[in-house]
Amino acid sequence: EFKGSTIVELMKKEGTTLGLTVSGGIDKDGKPRVSNLRQGGIAARSDQLDVGDYIKAVNGINLAKFRHDEIISLLKNVGERVVLEVEYELPPVSVQGSSVIFRTVEVTLHKEGNTFGFVIRGGAHDDRNKSRPVVITCVRPGGPADREGTIKPGDRLLSVDGIRLLGTTHAEAMSILKQCGQEATLLIEYDVSVM
């Protein structure tokens, strides 16, 4: 099972929580993973995390040997800057064929809190087996993309304001999205079922 990885940086104010629920730990079946993102919480609004993501490390501390309660207390007592090392299952690859064709559409979105309200996964990788198009895996309810209505999970993000994402890594694609203006035109590729 191929996994992608990403670094997620969250900023929180003293005394607030990330709005992130983590399951797992060495005493609980399996690796720590995101089990819930509170709607409106810092983690959800960052558009960098998805339910099911594995959390490998918090601020450089590897969680492999941590019990569930230790992970919870680490996340609770972490400072204002939280850096998570995250692994995720790579999205499946869409293939054009007799039953599916690809179409593209341009979508213009306005940022809110410096994001467009969707999570991206995939991107180019040194290991060709791990290379994927940049795929939108989650559209946050109530966010800009959701309100505009065109983008659906599974759609591919081909370009941002004319900057092509073919061959960019996940980190590069994230930074292109971060650095583009408050309004951007996105080129989206989507599947159409042929009956």
Coordinates of C-alpha atoms in Angstrom, one line a residue:
E1 CA 0.0 0.0 0.0
F2 CA 1.6 3.2 -1.2
K3 CA 1.5 6.2 1.1
G4 CA 2.2 9.9 0.5
S5 CA 3.5 12.2 3.1
T6 CA 3.1 15.9 3.9
I7 CA 4.1 18.4 6.6
V8 CA 1.2 20.2 8.1
E9 CA 1.8 23.4 10.1
L10 CA -1.0 24.8 12.3
M11 CA -1.0 27.9 14.4
K12 CA -3.1 28.1 17.5
K13 CA -3.7 30.6 20.2
E14 CA -2.8 29.9 23.8
G15 CA -5.6 28.0 25.5
T16 CA -7.4 26.9 22.3
T17 CA -7.5 23.4 20.9
L18 CA -6.7 22.2 17.3
G19 CA -10.2 20.6 17.0
L20 CA -8.5 17.4 16.1
T21 CA -9.4 13.9 17.5
V22 CA -6.7 11.2 17.2
S23 CA -7.3 7.5 17.6
G24 CA -4.7 4.7 18.0
G25 CA -1.4 4.5 19.8
I26 CA 0.9 1.6 20.8
D27 CA -1.7 0.4 23.4
K28 CA -4.6 0.8 21.0
D29 CA -4.8 -1.2 17.8
G30 CA -2.7 0.7 15.3
K31 CA -0.9 3.8 14.3
P32 CA -2.2 7.2 15.4
R33 CA -4.6 8.6 12.9
V34 CA -7.0 11.5 12.5
S35 CA -10.5 10.2 13.5
N36 CA -12.4 13.5 13.5
L37 CA -11.9 17.1 12.6
R38 CA -14.2 19.5 14.4
Q39 CA -16.2 21.6 12.0
G40 CA -15.0 25.2 12.2
G41 CA -11.9 24.1 14.2
I42 CA -8.3 25.1 13.4
A43 CA -7.3 21.7 11.9
A44 CA -10.4 21.5 9.7
R45 CA -10.1 25.1 8.4
S46 CA -6.4 24.6 7.5
D47 CA -7.5 22.3 4.6
Q48 CA -4.4 20.3 5.1
L49 CA -5.8 17.3 7.0
D50 CA -8.3 14.6 6.3
V51 CA -10.0 12.0 8.5
G52 CA -7.9 8.8 8.2
D53 CA -4.5 10.5 7.9
Y54 CA -1.7 8.9 9.9
I55 CA 0.1 11.2 12.3
K56 CA 3.8 10.1 12.4
A57 CA 5.3 13.0 14.5
V58 CA 4.3 16.1 16.4
N59 CA 6.9 18.9 16.4
G60 CA 9.6 16.4 15.6
I61 CA 8.6 13.9 18.2
N62 CA 8.0 10.5 16.7
L63 CA 4.7 8.9 17.9
A64 CA 5.6 5.3 17.1
K65 CA 6.1 4.3 20.7
F66 CA 3.5 6.5 22.3
R67 CA 0.4 5.3 24.1
H68 CA -3.0 6.9 23.2
D69 CA -3.2 9.1 26.3
E70 CA 0.4 10.3 25.8
I71 CA -0.5 11.4 22.2
I72 CA -3.6 13.2 23.5
S73 CA -1.6 15.0 26.2
L74 CA 1.2 15.9 23.7
L75 CA -1.3 17.5 21.3
K76 CA -3.0 19.3 24.2
N77 CA 0.2 20.8 25.7
V78 CA 1.9 21.6 22.4
G79 CA 2.8 25.3 21.9
E80 CA 1.2 27.7 19.5
R81 CA 3.0 26.3 16.5
V82 CA 2.2 22.7 15.7
V83 CA 4.0 20.8 13.0
L84 CA 2.6 17.4 12.1
E85 CA 4.3 14.8 10.0
V86 CA 1.4 13.2 8.2
E87 CA 1.1 10.1 6.0
Y88 CA -2.0 9.4 3.8
E89 CA -3.2 6.7 1.5
L90 CA -2.6 7.7 -2.1
P91 CA -5.8 8.3 -4.0
P92 CA -6.7 5.7 -6.7
V93 CA -5.7 6.6 -10.2
S94 CA -8.6 7.4 -12.6
V95 CA -8.3 5.8 -16.0
Q96 CA -10.0 6.8 -19.2
G97 CA -11.7 4.0 -21.0
S98 CA -14.9 2.8 -22.5
S99 CA -16.9 3.8 -19.5
V100 CA -15.1 6.9 -18.3
I101 CA -13.9 10.0 -20.2
F102 CA -12.0 13.0 -18.7
R103 CA -13.4 16.5 -19.1
T104 CA -11.9 19.8 -17.9
V105 CA -13.6 22.9 -16.5
E106 CA -12.3 26.3 -15.3
V107 CA -13.4 27.4 -11.8
T108 CA -12.7 30.8 -10.3
L109 CA -12.6 30.8 -6.5
H110 CA -12.0 33.4 -3.8
K111 CA -9.9 32.4 -0.8
E112 CA -11.1 32.5 2.8
G113 CA -8.4 32.3 5.5
N114 CA -5.9 31.8 2.7
T115 CA -7.4 28.6 1.4
F116 CA -10.0 27.5 -1.1
G117 CA -11.7 25.0 1.1
F118 CA -10.4 21.7 -0.3
V119 CA -7.6 19.2 0.6
I120 CA -5.2 18.0 -2.1
R121 CA -3.2 14.8 -2.1
G122 CA -0.8 13.1 -4.6
G123 CA 1.7 15.0 -6.7
A124 CA 4.9 13.9 -8.4
H125 CA 7.3 11.6 -6.5
D126 CA 10.8 10.2 -7.1
D127 CA 9.3 6.7 -6.9
R128 CA 7.2 6.5 -10.0
N129 CA 4.8 4.1 -8.3
K130 CA 4.0 6.9 -5.8
S131 CA 3.5 9.6 -8.4
R132 CA -0.1 10.8 -8.8
P133 CA -1.9 13.7 -10.3
V134 CA -2.8 16.4 -7.7
V135 CA -6.2 15.1 -6.5
I136 CA -8.8 16.9 -4.5
T137 CA -9.8 14.4 -1.9
C138 CA -12.0 16.5 0.3
V139 CA -14.2 19.6 -0.2
R140 CA -14.8 21.3 3.2
P141 CA -18.6 21.9 3.8
G142 CA -19.4 25.6 3.7
G143 CA -16.0 26.5 2.3
P144 CA -15.4 28.5 -1.0
A145 CA -15.2 25.4 -3.3
D146 CA -18.3 23.9 -1.7
R147 CA -20.3 27.0 -2.1
E148 CA -19.2 27.4 -5.7
G149 CA -20.3 23.8 -6.3
T150 CA -18.3 22.6 -9.3
I151 CA -15.4 20.7 -7.6
K152 CA -16.0 17.2 -6.2
P153 CA -13.7 14.8 -4.3
G154 CA -11.7 12.8 -6.9
D155 CA -11.3 15.7 -9.3
R156 CA -7.8 16.5 -10.4
L157 CA -6.3 20.0 -10.1
L158 CA -4.3 20.6 -13.3
S159 CA -3.4 24.3 -13.0
V160 CA -3.7 27.4 -10.8
D161 CA -3.8 30.7 -12.6
G162 CA -2.1 29.1 -15.6
I163 CA 0.7 27.5 -13.5
R164 CA 0.6 23.8 -14.5
L165 CA 0.9 21.3 -11.7
L166 CA 2.0 18.4 -13.8
G167 CA 5.3 17.2 -12.3
T168 CA 5.0 19.2 -9.1
T169 CA 5.3 17.5 -5.8
H170 CA 2.6 17.8 -3.1
A171 CA 4.6 20.4 -1.2
E172 CA 5.1 22.5 -4.4
A173 CA 1.4 22.3 -5.3
M174 CA 0.5 23.4 -1.7
S175 CA 2.8 26.4 -1.9
I176 CA 1.5 27.4 -5.4
L177 CA -2.0 27.4 -3.8
K178 CA -0.8 29.3 -0.8
Q179 CA 1.0 32.0 -2.9
C180 CA -1.6 32.7 -5.6
G181 CA -3.9 35.7 -5.1
Q182 CA -7.1 36.0 -3.2
E183 CA -8.9 35.1 -6.4
A184 CA -7.6 32.3 -8.6
T185 CA -8.7 30.4 -11.7
L186 CA -8.3 26.7 -11.3
L187 CA -8.3 24.2 -14.1
I188 CA -10.1 21.0 -12.9
E189 CA -10.2 17.6 -14.6
Y190 CA -13.1 15.3 -13.8
D191 CA -14.5 11.9 -14.8
V192 CA -17.7 11.6 -16.8
S193 CA -19.3 8.2 -16.9
V194 CA -20.3 7.1 -20.4
M195 CA -23.5 5.0 -20.5

